[in-house]
Structure formats: C-alpha cells, structure tokens
XYZ file of C-alpha atoms in Angstrom:
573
model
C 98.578 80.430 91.254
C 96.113 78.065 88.639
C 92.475 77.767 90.227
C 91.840 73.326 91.212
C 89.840 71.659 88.993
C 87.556 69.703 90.305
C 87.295 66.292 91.211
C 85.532 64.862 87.801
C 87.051 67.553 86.187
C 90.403 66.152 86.864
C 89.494 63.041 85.793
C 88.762 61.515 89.349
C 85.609 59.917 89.944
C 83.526 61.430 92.546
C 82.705 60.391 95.831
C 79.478 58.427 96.300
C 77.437 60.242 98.333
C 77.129 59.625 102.088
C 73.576 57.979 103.012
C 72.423 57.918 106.852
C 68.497 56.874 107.823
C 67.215 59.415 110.189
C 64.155 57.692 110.523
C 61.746 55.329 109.400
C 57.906 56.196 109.377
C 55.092 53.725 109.503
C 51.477 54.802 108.644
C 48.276 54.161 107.578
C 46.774 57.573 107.495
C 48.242 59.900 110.168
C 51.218 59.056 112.362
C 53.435 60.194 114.511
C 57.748 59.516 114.754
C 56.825 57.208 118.242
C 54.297 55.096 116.164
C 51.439 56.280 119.146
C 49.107 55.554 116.408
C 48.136 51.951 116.057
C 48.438 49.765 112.849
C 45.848 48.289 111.737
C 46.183 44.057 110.288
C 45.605 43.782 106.501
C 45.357 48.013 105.905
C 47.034 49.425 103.092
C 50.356 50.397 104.701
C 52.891 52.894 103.297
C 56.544 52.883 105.156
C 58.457 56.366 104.888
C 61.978 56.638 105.077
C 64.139 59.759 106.330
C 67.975 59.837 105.308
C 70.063 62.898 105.532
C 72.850 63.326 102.858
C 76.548 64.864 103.697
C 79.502 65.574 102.089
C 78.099 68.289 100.117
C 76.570 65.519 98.164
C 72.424 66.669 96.625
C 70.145 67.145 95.219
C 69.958 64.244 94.019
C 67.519 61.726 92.275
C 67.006 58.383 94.619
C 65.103 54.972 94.793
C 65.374 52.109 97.332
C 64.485 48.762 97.976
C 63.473 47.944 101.792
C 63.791 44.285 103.466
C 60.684 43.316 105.017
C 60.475 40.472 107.302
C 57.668 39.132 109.339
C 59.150 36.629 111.863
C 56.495 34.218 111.758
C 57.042 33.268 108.115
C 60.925 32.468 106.794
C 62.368 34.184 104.285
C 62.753 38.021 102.831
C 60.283 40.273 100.633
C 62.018 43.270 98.678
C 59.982 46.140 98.299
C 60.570 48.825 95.904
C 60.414 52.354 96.279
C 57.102 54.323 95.302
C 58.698 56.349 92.316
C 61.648 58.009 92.588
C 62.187 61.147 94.986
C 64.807 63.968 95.174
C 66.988 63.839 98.485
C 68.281 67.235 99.133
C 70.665 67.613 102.097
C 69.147 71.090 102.803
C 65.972 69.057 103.870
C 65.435 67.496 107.186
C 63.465 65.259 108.799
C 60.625 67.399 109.474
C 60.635 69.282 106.117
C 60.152 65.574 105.033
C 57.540 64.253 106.565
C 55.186 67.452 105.315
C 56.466 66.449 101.660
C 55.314 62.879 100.448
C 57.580 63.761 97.575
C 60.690 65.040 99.922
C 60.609 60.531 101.223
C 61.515 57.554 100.009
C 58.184 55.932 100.261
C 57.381 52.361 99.683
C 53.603 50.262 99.755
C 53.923 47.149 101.802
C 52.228 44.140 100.039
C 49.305 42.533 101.388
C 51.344 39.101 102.321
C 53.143 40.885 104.862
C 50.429 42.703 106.930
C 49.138 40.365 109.150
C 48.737 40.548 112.449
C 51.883 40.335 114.334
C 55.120 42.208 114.314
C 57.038 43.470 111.289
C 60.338 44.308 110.802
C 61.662 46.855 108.027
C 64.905 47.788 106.990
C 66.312 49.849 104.086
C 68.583 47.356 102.149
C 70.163 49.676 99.561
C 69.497 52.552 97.964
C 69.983 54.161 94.393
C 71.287 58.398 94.641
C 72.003 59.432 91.647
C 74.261 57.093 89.975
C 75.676 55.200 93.052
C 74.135 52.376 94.269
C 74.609 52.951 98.267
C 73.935 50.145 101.322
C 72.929 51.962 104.564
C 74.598 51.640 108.213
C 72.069 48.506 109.200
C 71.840 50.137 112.475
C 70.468 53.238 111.858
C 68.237 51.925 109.010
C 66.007 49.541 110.855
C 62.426 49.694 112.609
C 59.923 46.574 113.881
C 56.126 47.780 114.261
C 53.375 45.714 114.994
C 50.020 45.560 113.031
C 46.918 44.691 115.346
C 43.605 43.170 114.628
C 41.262 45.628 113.200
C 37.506 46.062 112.346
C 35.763 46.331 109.308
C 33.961 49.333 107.886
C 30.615 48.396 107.130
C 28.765 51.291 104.411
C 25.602 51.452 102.834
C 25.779 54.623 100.498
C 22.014 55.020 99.429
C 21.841 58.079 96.709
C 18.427 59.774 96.579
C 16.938 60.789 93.550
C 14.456 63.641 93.319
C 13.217 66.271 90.533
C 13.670 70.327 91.019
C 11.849 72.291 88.675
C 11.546 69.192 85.859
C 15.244 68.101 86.448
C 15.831 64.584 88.137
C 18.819 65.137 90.480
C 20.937 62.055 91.692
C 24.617 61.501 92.850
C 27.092 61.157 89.951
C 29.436 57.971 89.602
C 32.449 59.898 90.845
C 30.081 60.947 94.221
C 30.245 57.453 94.845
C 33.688 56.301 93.884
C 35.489 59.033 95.777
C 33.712 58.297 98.799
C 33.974 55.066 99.005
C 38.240 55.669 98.233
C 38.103 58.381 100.996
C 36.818 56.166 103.887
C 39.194 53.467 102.581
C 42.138 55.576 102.910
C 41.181 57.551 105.757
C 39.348 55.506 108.388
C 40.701 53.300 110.750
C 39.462 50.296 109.437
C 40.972 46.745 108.073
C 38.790 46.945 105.084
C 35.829 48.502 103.675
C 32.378 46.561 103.302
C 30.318 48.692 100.994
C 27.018 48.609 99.131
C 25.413 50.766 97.197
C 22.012 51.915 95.421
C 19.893 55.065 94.389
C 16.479 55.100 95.605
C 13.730 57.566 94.349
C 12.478 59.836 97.273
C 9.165 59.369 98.594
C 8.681 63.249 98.777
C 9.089 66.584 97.210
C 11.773 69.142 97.468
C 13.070 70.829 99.503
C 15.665 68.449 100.626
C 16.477 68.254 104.500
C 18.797 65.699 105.943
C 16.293 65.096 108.688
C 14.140 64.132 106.061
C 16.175 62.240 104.214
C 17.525 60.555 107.603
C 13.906 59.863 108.236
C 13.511 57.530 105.044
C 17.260 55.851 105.385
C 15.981 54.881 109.211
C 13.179 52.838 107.442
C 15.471 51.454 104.417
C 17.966 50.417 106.790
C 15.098 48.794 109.092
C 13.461 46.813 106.338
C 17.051 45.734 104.976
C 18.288 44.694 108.592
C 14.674 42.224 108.471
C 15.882 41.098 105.164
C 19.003 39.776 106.405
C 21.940 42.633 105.590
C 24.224 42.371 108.754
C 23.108 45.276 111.313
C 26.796 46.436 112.275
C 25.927 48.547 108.788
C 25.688 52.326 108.822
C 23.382 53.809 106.010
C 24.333 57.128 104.593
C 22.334 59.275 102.305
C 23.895 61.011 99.369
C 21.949 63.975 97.856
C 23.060 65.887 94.785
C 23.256 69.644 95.460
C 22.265 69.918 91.626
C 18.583 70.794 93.044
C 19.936 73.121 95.478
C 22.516 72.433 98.606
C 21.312 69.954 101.332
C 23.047 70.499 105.080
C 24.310 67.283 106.067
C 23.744 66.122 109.505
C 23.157 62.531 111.598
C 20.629 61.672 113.099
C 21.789 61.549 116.244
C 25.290 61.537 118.036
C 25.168 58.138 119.897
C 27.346 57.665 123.078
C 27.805 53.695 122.723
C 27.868 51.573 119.681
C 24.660 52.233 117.583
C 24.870 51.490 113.890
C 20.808 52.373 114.177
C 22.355 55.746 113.727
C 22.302 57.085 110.012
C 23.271 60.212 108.474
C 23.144 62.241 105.228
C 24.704 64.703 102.925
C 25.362 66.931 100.348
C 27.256 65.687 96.998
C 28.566 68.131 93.926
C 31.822 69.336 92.889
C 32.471 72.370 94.544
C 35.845 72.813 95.777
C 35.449 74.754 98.927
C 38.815 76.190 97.492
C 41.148 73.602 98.636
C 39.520 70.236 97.211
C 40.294 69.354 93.820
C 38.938 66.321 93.050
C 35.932 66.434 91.261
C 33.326 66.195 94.233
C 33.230 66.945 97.766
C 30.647 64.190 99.002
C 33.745 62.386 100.121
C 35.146 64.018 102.880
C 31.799 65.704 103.747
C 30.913 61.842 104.062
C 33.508 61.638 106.570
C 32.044 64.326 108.591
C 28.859 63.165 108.898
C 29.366 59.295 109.321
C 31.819 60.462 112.210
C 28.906 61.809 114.314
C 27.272 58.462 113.795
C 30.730 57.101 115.838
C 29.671 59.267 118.364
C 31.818 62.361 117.490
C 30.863 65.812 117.779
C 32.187 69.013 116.783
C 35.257 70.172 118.452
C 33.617 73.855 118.124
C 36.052 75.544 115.525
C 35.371 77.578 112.303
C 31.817 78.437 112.776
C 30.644 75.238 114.688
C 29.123 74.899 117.955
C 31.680 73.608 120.789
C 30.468 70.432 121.617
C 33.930 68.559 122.244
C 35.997 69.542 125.199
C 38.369 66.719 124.921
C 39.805 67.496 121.656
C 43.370 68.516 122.360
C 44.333 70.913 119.027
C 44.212 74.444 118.847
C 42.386 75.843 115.994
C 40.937 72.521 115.135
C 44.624 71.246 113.620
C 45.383 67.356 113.590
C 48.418 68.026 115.582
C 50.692 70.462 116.772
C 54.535 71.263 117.790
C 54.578 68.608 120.800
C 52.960 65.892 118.968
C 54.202 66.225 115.093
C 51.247 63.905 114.175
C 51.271 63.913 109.758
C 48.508 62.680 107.962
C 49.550 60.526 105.283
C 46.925 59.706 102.085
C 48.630 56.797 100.281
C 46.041 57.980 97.007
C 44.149 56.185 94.435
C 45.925 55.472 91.491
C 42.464 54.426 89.551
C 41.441 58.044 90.655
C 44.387 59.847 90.313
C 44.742 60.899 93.320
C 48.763 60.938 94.091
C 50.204 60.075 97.361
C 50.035 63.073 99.968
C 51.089 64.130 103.106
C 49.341 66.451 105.570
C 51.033 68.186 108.335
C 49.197 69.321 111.221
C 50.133 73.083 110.478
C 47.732 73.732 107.309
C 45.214 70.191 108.266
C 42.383 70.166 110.321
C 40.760 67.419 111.755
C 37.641 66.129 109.677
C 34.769 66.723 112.794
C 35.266 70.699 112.147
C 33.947 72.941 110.226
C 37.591 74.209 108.685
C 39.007 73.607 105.602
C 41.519 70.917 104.627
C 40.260 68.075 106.301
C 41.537 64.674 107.557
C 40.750 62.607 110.394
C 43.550 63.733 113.341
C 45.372 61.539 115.347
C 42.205 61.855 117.981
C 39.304 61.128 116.145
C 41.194 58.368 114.389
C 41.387 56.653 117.946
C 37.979 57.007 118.827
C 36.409 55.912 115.363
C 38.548 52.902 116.165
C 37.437 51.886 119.299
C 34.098 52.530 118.471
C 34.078 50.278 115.181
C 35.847 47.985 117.671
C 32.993 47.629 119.920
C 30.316 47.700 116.972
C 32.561 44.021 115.693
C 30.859 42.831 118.817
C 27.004 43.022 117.665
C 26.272 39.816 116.226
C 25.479 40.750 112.523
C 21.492 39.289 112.772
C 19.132 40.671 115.889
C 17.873 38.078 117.965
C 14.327 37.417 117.717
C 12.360 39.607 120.195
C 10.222 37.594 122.904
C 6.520 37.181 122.122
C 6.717 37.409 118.188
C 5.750 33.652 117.294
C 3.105 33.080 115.365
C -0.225 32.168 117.625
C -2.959 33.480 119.499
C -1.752 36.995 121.815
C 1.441 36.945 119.926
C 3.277 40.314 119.388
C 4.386 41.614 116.465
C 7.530 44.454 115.823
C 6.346 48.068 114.528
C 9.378 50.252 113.290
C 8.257 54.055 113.203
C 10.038 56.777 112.397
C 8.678 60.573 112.518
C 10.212 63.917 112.367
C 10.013 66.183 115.310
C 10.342 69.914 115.861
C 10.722 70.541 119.369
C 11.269 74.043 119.404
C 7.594 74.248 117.166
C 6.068 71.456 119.553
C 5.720 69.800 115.898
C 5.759 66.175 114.622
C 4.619 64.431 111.375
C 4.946 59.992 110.949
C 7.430 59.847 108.017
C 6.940 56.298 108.233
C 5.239 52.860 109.239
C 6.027 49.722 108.860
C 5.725 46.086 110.265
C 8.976 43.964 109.785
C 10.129 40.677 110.486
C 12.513 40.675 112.716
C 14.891 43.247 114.978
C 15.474 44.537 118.642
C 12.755 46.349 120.398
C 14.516 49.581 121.648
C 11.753 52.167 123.483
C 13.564 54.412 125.800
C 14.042 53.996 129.507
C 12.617 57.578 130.165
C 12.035 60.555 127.710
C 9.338 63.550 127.355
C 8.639 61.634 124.133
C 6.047 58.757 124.061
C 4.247 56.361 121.472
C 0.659 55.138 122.165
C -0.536 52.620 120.443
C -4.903 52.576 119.899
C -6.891 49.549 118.564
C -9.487 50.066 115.976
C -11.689 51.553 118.265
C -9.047 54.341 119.430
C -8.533 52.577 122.722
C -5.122 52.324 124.295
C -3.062 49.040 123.956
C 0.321 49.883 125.261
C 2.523 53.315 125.717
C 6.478 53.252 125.811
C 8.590 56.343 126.098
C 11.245 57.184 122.775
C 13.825 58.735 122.621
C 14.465 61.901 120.413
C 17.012 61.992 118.608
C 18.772 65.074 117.586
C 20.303 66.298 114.607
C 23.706 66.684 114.402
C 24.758 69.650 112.663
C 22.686 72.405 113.876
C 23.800 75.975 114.601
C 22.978 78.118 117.189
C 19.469 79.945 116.296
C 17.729 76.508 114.738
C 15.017 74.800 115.576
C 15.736 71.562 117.581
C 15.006 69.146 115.299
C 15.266 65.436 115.037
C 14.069 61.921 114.748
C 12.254 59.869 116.429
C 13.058 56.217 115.718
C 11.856 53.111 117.420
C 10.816 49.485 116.737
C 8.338 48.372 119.344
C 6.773 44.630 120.023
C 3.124 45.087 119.909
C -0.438 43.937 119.885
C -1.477 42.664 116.423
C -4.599 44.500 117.392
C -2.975 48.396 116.743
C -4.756 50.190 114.160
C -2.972 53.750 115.253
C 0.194 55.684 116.209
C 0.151 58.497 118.782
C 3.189 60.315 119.115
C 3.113 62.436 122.268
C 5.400 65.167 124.101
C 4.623 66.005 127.581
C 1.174 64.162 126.868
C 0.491 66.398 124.353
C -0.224 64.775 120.874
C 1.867 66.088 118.053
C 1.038 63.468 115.258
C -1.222 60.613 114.315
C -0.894 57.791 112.565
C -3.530 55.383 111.100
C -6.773 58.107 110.997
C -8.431 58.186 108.218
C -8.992 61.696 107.250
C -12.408 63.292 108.590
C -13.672 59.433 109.745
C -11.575 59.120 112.851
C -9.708 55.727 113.268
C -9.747 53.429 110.281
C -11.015 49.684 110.432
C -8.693 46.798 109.348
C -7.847 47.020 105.923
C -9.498 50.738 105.849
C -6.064 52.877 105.342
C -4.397 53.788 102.058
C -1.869 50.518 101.213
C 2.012 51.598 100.556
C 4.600 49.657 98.788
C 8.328 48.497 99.350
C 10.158 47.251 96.429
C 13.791 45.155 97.483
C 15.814 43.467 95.076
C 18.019 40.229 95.906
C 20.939 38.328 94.358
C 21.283 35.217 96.589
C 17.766 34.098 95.872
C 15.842 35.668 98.311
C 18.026 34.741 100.986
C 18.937 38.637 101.670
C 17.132 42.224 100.168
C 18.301 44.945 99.694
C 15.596 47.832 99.782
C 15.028 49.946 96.511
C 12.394 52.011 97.204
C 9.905 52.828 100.332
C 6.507 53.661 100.586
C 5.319 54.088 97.055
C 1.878 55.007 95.745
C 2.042 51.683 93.326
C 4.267 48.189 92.815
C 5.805 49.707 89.944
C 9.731 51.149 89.857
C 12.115 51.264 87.276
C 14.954 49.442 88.449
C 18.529 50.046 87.516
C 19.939 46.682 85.984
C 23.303 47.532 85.471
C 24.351 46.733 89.068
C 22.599 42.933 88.241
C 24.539 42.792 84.237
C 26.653 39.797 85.101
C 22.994 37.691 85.856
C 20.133 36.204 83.970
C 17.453 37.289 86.790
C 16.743 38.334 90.210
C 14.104 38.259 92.930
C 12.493 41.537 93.367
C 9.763 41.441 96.561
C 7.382 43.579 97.052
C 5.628 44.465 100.599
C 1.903 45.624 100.769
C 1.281 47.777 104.150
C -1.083 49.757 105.950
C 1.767 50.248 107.894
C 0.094 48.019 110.084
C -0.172 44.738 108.355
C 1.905 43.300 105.238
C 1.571 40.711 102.576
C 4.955 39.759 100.661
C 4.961 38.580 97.407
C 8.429 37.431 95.514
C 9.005 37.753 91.542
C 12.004 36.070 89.969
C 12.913 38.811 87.346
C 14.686 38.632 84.060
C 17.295 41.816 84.082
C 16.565 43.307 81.035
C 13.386 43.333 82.543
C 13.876 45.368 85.476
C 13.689 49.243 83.931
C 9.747 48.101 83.303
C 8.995 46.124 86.578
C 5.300 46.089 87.629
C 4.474 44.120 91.004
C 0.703 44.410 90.577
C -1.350 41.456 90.350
C-alpha cells in the first residue's frame, strides 16, 4: 500500500489554523487574570492576549490588531500588535503570561485611557499566512481605568571627592530611575526634577547624612514655592565607596517630609543588566517613605506581618499575580514579564525585584491621600511681620541613640511651612536667647532610619520646623533632659551675640523669574558655586539667590544671571 501525501503535498491547500482567545490580560505593571489590580487613568497600558491553537496547527509566527472602544466617545481605534510573537499550541495560558514573548501584546494609545470603562476585543489576527477573525465571544474584555495620582520626584545627586576623585551619579543613574518609577509605580504620571548638589561634608558617605542635608534642601525649596506633595531622594555614586541606602523614617500617614537616599553604580547584583542599579534600589528606598517596611526576607529584619507571600515572591499559586514591564524603547529595555515564581517584591532584600501586587496597593493609596495636601503650606499663625511676631526655624540634626549622641547638621530660617513639633517624645528642642535663657521648649520626634540591621546603632534624624521668638540665638537638642548638641555657641565664648556666629550660604537657581527656586547648594563657606548650565541651554539668563544665615537670621539677595555665566558665579558683594 503507497504511504498519503500530505495535504500541500497533494496539491491541497492547508487548513487555516484554528484561533480561540483564552484570555485577555490588562496591566499596567503586575496583574492578575480577575483584573484585582486597579487601572490607573492616563498610565501606559499594555493589553495581553491568550489564544490556544488546535488542529495540530503551530508554531507559528502571529500579529493582531485589537478593537478598542471607549463608550463615551463614538467610533473605533485599531491597535496593532507589539511585534510579532510565536503561538505554539504546546503553550498555555499560564506558560504565557510568564513569557512577554509567548502573547500577543499590544500598547493602548493615550486617547483611549481616560477615566471610564474600556472595552477591547481582538478583531483579527495574522498566523502564519492566514489572516484569521476570532469567535467575538470568547475574544472580548471591558476594564475600567480609575483616577490616579501623580508621582511627584526630586532626584538630588550628591557630589563629593574620595581620595582626589569627584564622585557624582552618571546620566544613565538618572535616566533609568526615573524610567523605573514610571513603569513600575502606581502612578498616572511622573513629576520629576532633578539636580546635583556638592556635599557640604567629607567622606564617608552615610544616608543619614545625606538624608540630613536633603531634609534642609527640600525645606528651603518647599519656602521657595516647589509643591510639598514632593519626595526628595538622594543619589550617591558608589564610585567613592558603597553608601547603604535607607529613609529617613517610615511614616504611618501621608508625609512627603520624609526623604530617603541611596547608592548608584552599575553593579549587577547578578540578575540586573542594565547598566546601573540606582533604579530599582530607588524603588526600595522611596517605598519606605510610603510607609512600607521590610517584609523580613533575605537577610532583612521582619518588620511587615501583613505581607501575604512566602519567601518574599509577588505572588503565588492561588493568586497568579505577573508583573508586567512594558520597557523603554529609548533605553532598550524590551518588554518583560515577571512571574511570581522567580520575582520578589521590591521592599525585600531578594533579588529580582518588582513591586508585588501588595505593595503596589498600598503605594497607591498612600500617593492617593498625599493628592490631598494642598501643594503650598499655609502660613503658620504669628509669622507677620511686627512687634512679638514669630518666625519658622527648620533644624535638622543627626542622632545616635544607642551612643546618647547628636550633632546640628543644619539651621536655617525660612519663609514659610507647617510647624510640626511632636505631641510627646524623649526628644526635645530648647530654644535660648542671647543670654542663654530659655524662650520656648517643644518635644521632636526622632526619626529612624530605615534600613538598619540587627546589631546597629539606632540612628536617625531629627527634623522639625518650629515658630519661634525672633529673639533665639541657640539650639538645644535634648534626650531625657540631657543635652546632646548645641547650636549657636561660639566656640570657648559661650553663646554668641547677634550677628556673632560664622554666616553660611544657600545658592537656588530659578527659571520662572524668581517666582519658584530650586536649591543648588546648602550651607557653603562662600557665595560662590559653579553651576551646571546645561539644564538652563535653551535660556539667555536666570535668577540665582543667594541666602546669608547665622542660621538664625537671613538676608536674600537675587542676581539675574547670563548662562554662560553660571560655571563662574560669585554672589559676593
């Protein structure tokens, strides 16, 4: 008996192949087959389509075109697939979802992500050389996309010299973490600014003490008129030697007054290939100032009951949560999916990180509470100008409590801000008039560092604006009534008289003319900094101020600069 030829072999054309959605995938950045995890208005949005191919039909090469229709406006937009993809009919849904490649994957365009509810459907589809129109009712999903917050991110890189070599974040530091927190937060956008500011002390490098100058950046910026919903992050090269990133502070309601730092190079940890690692470290420590802790796996301390993951994972069998990173073509970083078997969730310690399904909630509703602070602090009661009038004192010192230790990083009137001593803490400020006598005492409240191990010290800041006399001449920070650190002595003459302590200088730069500043530089010996004008090249000039202090009292003067001048610029008289 002659063996069948077959089918093309014969000369008959083959069947098209047989084409059935299993499912239709919605995310942002991790997701779930339910849709538990909300979408977010106006977010990049990918859509991720399942199908299943029979009659012995595969592997084959496939592209597709999905209908998108938001009821609310008329009419139909056609969406192309993102690249072409192999379907293979050995492949289910759940091999699928852990393989951005293993999808047909589309990027829905910003005109239909509005809030409101969207409905998708895969129109037709390309496999292999048959073009092939779905069963409309298995190839359907609506979703709806709710209001979200902004992200609002100051990324301040510090500059400082190790052994002759000046040490600052590189351009990529920068660009990959802004892209990170834009693909991976739970936010509608991302507001971001960013500078590199010399550091007002020598190496070694601590995040307290870097934490300790961003409090008072971020203090004389908010008086300048940047929108206080902003949280300031430090970004230290590790070319000087590796910084431990921490917060400073874990706040438990809204509290942008919260900053945090960290460590920038381009070690790969041995599963990040990108070029730097300040991104998702980033992620880490910004998290903490959302109030999250450390869900206590791979080396960390246990500080999270609630999170419900074993071994720190983003998901597990029960909930089949995927992250989903929809990449950064300008960074070439390729679309990517994470499955909750080899990801862990970015508040641990473990390697491949990604913000779970849990702390993806939380950030949310956090950010969503933070929308609510009006962007400008009301003015504080008792500041106006006139006789017995109060003015506001930010201070910020480091604090040892394991040591019984402090030292005043920094003092500084500003101009405007919310008052916020504690209601009760072992920690106190006293402020002394020129003669050392008391004019007022308020309790503060320590704040913690973030990232500490068991063994450390317990270290932290203290950070507080106060409304006081005009008459203060001196700082006492106190624990238990003990006095750990002074502020405003003059060395081996007691208390100083007005106008007897060493002046400092501020240097902010501003682009609106002088409506808003941002801060370039605290606490320097002299008026004098070398600005950077390539962030300015598209102007003729700016307005760089400069603040005189004791840390007590402060005279502002304003200079409309030429940008080429900038690299030179000298405040002094």
């Amino acid at each position: 008996m002659g063996r069948r030829l077959p089918a093309a072999a014969a000369g008959l054309a083959a069947p098209p192949p047989a084409l059935k959605v299993e499912a239709i995938e919605v995310t942002q950045a991790v997701q779930d087959l339910a849709h538990s995890i909300p979408l977010i208005a106006d977010r990049r949005t990918a859509v991720r389509v399942y199908v299943s191919l029979a009659n012995g039909s595969g592997p084959l090469p496939a592209r597709g075109v999905i209908a998108v229709r938001v009821p609310q406006a008329p009419g139909v937009v056609r969406v192309p697939s993102f690249g072409a993809t192999t379907l293979d009919p050995a492949r289910g849904v759940d091999e699928q979802r852990r393989d951005a490649s293993a999808s047909l994957n589309f990027v829905l365009p910003p005109s239909v992500t509005g809030a409101g509810s969207i409905d998708l459907e895969l129109e037709e589809a390309m496999v292999g050389t048959h073009r092939v129109t779905p069963d409309p009712a298995s190839s359907s999903v609506t979703v709806q996309l709710v209001p979200g917050p902004a992200l609002r991110v100051a990324l301040v890189g510090v500059r400082y010299t190790q052994n002759g070599t000046a040490h600052e974040p590189s351009e990529l530091d920068f660009a990959l973490i802004e892209s990170w927190l834009r693909r991976a937060y739970p936010a509608r956008e991302l507001i971001v600014s960013r500078r590199v500011v010399p550091a007002s002390w020598s190496p070694p490098m601590t995040c307290n003490r870097v934490n300790a100058e961003l409090s008072s950046i971020r203090a004389q910026d908010v008086s300048a008129g940047q929108d206080r919903r902003t949280h300031y992050y430090g970004v230290v090269s590790d070319g000087g030697g590796f910084m431990r990133g921490c917060a400073s502070g874990i706040p438990a309601s809204a509290d942008p007054t919260v900053v945090a730092s960290g460590p920038a190079g381009s070690a790969d940890f041995g599963w990040d290939h990108d070029g730097s690692y300040a991104d998702w470290y980033c992620g880490h420590e910004l998290g903490h100032t959302f109030g999250r802790m450390h869900p206590g796996f791979c080396g960390q301390t246990s500080d999270d009951p609630a999170y419900p993951y074993a071994h720190g994972r983003i998901g597990d069998a029960q909930d089949d949560y995927v992250g989903f990173d929809l990449g950064d073509a300008a960074l070439g970083l390729p679309m990517r999916a994470y499955p909750w078997k080899r990801w862990h969730d970015v508040m641990t310690y473990c390697d491949q990180q990604w913000l779970g399904p849990y702390t993806y909630r939380e950030i949310q509703g956090r950010l969503m509470d933070e929308e609510k602070i009006a962007p400008a602090p009301a003015a504080a009661a008792g500041l106006a100008a006139g006789p017995g009038a109060q003015r506001l004192l930010h201070a910020v010192a480091e604090v040892d409590l394991t040591a019984n230790t402090a030292d005043f990083v920094s003092v500084h009137p500003v101009d405007a801000g919310t008052p916020n001593p504690a209601a009760s803490s072992p920690l106190s400020i006293r402020v002394l008039d020129a003669g050392g006598q008391p004019l007022g005492s308020w309790p503060v409240e320590f704040r913690r560092s973030s990232c500490w191990e068991p063994g450390d010290d317990e270290v932290g800041l203290v950070d507080v604006l106060l409304a006081v006399d005009p008459g203060v001449r001196a700082l006492e920070l106190l624990h238990d009534g003990t006095v750990l650190a002074t502020f405003g002595a003059v060395p081996g003459a007691g208390l100083a008289a007005p106008g007897g302590l060493p002046k400092r200088y501020t240097v902010q730069v501003s682009t609106d003319g002088g409506q808003t500043f941002l801060t370039l530089a605290v606490d320097l010996a002299a008026p004098a900094l070398a600005i950077d004008p390539s962030p300015y090249a598209s102007r003729a000039d700016v307005v760089v101020r400069v603040l005189e202090t004791d840390g007590f009292e402060a005279s502002v003067t304003d200079h409309v600069v030429a940008v080429d001048d900038l690299p030179t610029f000298d405040g002094a008289p």
